[in-house]
Short mmCIF file of C-alpha atoms in Angstrom, two decimals:
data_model
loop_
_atom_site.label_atom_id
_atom_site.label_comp_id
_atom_site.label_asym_id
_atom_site.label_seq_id
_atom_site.Cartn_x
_atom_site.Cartn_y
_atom_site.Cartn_z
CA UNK A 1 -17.69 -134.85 57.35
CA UNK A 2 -18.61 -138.31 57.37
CA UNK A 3 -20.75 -139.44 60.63
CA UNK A 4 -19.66 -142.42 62.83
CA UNK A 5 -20.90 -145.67 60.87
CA UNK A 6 -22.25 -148.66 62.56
CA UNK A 7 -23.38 -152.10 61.54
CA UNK A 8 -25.40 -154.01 61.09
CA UNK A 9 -28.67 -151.50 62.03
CA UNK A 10 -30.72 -154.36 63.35
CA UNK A 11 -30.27 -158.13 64.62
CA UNK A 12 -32.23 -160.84 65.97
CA UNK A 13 -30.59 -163.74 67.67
CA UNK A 14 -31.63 -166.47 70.27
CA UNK A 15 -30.50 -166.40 73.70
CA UNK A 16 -26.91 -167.92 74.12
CA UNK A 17 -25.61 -166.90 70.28
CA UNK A 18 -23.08 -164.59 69.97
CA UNK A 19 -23.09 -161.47 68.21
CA UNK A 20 -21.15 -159.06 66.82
CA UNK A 21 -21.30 -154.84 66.21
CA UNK A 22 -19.17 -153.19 64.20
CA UNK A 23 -18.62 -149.26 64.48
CA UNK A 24 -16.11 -146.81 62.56
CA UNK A 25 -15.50 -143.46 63.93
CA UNK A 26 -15.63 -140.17 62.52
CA UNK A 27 -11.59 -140.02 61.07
CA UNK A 28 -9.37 -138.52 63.47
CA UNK A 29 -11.29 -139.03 66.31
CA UNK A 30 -9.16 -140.64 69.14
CA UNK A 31 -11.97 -141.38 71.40
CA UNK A 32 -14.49 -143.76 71.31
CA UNK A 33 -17.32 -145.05 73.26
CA UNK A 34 -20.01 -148.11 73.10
CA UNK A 35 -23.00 -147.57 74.81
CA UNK A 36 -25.92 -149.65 75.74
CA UNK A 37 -29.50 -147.99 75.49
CA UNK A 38 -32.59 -149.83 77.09
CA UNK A 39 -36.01 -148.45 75.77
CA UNK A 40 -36.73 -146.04 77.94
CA UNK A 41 -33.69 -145.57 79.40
CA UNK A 42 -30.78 -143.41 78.67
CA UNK A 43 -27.60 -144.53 77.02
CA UNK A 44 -25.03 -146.60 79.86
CA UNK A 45 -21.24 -146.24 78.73
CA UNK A 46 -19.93 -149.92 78.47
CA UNK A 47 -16.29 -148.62 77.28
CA UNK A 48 -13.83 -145.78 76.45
CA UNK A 49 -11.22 -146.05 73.99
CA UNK A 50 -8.44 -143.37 73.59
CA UNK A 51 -6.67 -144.96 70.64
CA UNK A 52 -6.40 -148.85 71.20
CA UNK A 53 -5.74 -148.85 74.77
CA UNK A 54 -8.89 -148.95 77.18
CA UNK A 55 -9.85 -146.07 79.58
CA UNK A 56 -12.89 -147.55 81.13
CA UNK A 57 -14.23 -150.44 80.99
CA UNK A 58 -15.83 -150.77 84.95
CA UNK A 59 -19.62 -150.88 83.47
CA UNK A 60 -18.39 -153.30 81.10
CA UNK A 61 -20.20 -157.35 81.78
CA UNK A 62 -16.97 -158.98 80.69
CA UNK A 63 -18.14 -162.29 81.16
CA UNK A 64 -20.17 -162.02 77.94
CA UNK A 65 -18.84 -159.09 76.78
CA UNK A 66 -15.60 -158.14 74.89
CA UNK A 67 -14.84 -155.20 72.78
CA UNK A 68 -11.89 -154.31 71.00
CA UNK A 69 -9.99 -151.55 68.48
CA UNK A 70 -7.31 -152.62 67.02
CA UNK A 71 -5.25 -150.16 65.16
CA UNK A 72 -7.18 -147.03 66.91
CA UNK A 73 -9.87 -146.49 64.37
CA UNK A 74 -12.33 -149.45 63.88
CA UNK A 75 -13.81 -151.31 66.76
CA UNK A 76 -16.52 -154.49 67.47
CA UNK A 77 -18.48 -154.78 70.23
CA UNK A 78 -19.19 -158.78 71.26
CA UNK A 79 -21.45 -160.89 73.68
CA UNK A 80 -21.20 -164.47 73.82
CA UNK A 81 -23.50 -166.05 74.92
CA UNK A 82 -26.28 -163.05 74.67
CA UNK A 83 -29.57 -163.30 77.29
CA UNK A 84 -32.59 -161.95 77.28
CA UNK A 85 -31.73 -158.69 79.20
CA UNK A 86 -29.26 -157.71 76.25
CA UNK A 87 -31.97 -156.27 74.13
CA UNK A 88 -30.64 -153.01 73.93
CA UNK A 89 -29.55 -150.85 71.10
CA UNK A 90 -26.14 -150.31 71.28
CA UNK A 91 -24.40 -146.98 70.32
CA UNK A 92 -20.98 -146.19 69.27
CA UNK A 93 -19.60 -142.48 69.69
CA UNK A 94 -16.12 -141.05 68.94
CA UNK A 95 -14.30 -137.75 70.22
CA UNK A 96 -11.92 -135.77 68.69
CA UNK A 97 -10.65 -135.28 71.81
CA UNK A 98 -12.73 -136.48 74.72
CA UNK A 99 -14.32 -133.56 75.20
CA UNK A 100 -18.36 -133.85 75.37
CA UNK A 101 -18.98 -130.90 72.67
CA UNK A 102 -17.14 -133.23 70.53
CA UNK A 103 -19.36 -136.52 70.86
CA UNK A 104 -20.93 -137.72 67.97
CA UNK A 105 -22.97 -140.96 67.84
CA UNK A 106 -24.21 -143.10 65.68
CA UNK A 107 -27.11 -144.43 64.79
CA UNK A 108 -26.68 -147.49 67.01
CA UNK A 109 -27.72 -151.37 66.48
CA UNK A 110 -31.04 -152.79 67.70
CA UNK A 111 -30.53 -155.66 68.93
CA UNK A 112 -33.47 -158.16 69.82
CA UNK A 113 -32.44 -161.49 71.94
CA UNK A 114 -35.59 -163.89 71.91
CA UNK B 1 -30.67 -144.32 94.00
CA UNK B 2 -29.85 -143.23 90.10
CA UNK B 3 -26.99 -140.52 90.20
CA UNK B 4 -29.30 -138.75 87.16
CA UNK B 5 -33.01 -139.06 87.57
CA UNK B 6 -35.26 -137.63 85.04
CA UNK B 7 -39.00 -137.61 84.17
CA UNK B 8 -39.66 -140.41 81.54
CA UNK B 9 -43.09 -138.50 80.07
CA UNK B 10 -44.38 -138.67 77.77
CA UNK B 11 -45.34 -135.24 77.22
CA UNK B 12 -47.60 -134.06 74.90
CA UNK B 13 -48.59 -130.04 74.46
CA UNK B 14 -49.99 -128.46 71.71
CA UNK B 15 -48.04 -126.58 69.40
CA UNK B 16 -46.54 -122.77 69.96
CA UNK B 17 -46.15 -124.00 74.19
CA UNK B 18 -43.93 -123.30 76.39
CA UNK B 19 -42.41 -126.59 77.63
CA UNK B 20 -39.29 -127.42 80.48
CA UNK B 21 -37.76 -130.27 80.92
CA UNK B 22 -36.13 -131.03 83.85
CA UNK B 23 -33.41 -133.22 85.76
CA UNK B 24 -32.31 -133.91 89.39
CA UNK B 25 -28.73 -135.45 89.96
CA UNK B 26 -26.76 -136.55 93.04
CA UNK B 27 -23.08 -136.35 92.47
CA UNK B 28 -21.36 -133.51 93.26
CA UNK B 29 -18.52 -134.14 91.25
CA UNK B 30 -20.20 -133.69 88.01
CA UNK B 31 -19.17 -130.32 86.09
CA UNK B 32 -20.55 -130.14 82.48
CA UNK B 33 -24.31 -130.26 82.26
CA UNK B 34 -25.79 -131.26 78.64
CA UNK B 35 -29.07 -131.79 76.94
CA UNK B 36 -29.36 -133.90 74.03
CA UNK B 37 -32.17 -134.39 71.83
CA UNK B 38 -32.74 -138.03 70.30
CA UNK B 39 -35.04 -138.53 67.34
CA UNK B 40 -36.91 -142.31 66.94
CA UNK B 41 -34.10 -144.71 65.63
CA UNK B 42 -31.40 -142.21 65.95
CA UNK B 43 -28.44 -141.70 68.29
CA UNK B 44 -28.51 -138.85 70.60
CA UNK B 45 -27.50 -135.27 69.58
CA UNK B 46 -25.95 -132.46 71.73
CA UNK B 47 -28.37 -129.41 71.97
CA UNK B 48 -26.73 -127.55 74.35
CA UNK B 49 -24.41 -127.93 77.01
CA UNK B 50 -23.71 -125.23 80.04
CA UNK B 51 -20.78 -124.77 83.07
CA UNK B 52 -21.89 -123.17 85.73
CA UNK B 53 -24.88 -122.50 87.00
CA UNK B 54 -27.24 -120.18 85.49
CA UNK B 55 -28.83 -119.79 81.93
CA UNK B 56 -27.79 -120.18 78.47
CA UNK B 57 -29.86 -119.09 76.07
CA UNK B 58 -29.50 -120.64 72.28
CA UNK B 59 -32.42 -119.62 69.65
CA UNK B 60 -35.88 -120.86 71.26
CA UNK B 61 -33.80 -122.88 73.82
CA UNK B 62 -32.81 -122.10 77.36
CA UNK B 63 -30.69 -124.11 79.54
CA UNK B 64 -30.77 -123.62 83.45
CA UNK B 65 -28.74 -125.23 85.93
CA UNK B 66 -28.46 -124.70 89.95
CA UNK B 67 -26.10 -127.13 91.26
CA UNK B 68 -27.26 -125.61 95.04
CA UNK B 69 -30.35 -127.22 94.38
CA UNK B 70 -28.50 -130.22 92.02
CA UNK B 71 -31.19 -129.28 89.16
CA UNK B 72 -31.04 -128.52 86.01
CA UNK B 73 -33.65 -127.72 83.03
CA UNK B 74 -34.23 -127.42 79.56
CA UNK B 75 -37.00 -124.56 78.59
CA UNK B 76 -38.14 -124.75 74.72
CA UNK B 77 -40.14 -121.46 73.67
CA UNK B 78 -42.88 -121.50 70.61
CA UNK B 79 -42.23 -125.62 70.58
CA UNK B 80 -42.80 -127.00 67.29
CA UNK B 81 -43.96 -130.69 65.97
CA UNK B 82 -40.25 -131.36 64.85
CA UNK B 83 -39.57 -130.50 68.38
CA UNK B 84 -40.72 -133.79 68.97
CA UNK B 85 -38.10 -136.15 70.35
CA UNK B 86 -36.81 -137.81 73.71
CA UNK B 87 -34.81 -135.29 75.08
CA UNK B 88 -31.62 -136.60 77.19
CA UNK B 89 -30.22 -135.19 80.12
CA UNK B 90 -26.37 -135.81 80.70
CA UNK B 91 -23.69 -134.94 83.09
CA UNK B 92 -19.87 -135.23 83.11
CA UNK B 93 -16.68 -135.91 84.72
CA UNK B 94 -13.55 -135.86 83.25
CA UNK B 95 -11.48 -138.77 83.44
CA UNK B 96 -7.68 -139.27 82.14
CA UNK B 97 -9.36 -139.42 78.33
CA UNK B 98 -11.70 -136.66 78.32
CA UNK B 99 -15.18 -136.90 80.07
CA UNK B 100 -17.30 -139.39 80.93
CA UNK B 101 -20.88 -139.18 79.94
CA UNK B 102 -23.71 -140.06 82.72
CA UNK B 103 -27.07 -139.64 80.98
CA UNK B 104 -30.53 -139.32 82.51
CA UNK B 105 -33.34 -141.74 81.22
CA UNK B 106 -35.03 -139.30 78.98
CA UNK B 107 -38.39 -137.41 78.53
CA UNK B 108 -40.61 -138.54 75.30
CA UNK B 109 -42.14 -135.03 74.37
CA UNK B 110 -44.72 -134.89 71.89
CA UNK B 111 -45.27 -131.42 69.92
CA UNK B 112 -49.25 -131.75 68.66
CA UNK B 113 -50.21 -129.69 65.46
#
């Protein structure tokens, strides 16, 4: 079984571009997640998916961030305009189901904002 | 005050220890109780993940949990150098999609040859 696929792994950009993360999800899997991970920290859930609609989006800044999944499989993750604070890697997961035992991340993107 | 607080290391023991991990946590509401283990440039992966409070028991693992107390651990017997990871607490509620996800900040451990 393929793993949950995210792009691109790493990304430097100045503060106030915009940037873009692509992740797809293990087929099948209804759920997804984004989550941002500070170093040192643990992973902070941005947004839930089930399908294309939105479950949660409350931890979500959505004044620079968007995210979307069209068609229930695919999604992008988006800030416009990025800051400083934004350095994060961020990590996609998808769910079978929602259930925890069925989480599976990926890798994640690093992403650098100097 | 963090609803998961956890001890950010690093820790570093020598190999064939005994070593526990450990996590405090304030809401009430959470009812699955997870560790993860997270190698360097990698996303998190679930090691174990327990109900109720007690111990599980998985290989040279042992998971502990006493929601009287709201604490839970992570005990690793004979630890090894591939041991070595950041090892993630996490807690969850369901919501109308499955469950939610509430992760500690993680403890760097270090497994010396």
């Amino acid at each position: 079984e393929a793993g949950v696929a995210q792009s691109p792994r790493y990304k430097i950009i100045e503060k106030r571009q915009s940037v873009a993360f692509w992740c797809n999800p293990i087929s099948g899997h209804a759920t997804l997640y984004w989550y941002q991970q500070i170093l040192g920290q643990g992973p902070k859930l941005l947004i839930q998916f089930q399908n294309n609609g939105v479950v949660d989006d409350s931890q979500l800044p959505k004044d620079r961030f968007s995210a979307e999944r069209l068609k229930g499989v695919d999604s992008t993750l988006k800030i416009q305009p990025a800051k400083l604070e934004d350095s994060a890697v961020y990590l996609c997961a998808s769910s079978l189901d929602g259930s925890f035992y069925g989480y599976t991340f990926g890798s994640g993107t690093r992403l650098t904002v100097v | 005050q963090k609803e998961v607080e956890q001890d950010p290391g690093p820790l570093s023991v020598p190999e064939g220890a005994i070593v526990s991990l450990n996590c405090t946590y304030s809401n009430s509401a959470f009812q699955y109780f997870m560790w993860y283990r997270q190698y360097s440039r990698k996303g998190p992966e679930l090691l174990m993940y327990t109900y109720s409070s007690g111990n599980k028991e998985d290989g040279r693992f042992t998971a502990q949990v006493d929601k009287s107390s709201k604490y839970i651990s992570l005990f690793i017997r004979d630890s090894q150098p591939s041991d070595s990871a950041t090892y993630l607490c996490a807690m969850s509620v369901a919501n109308n999609a499955g469950n939610m996800l509430t992760f500690g900040g993680g403890t760097r451990l270090m497994v010396k040859p």
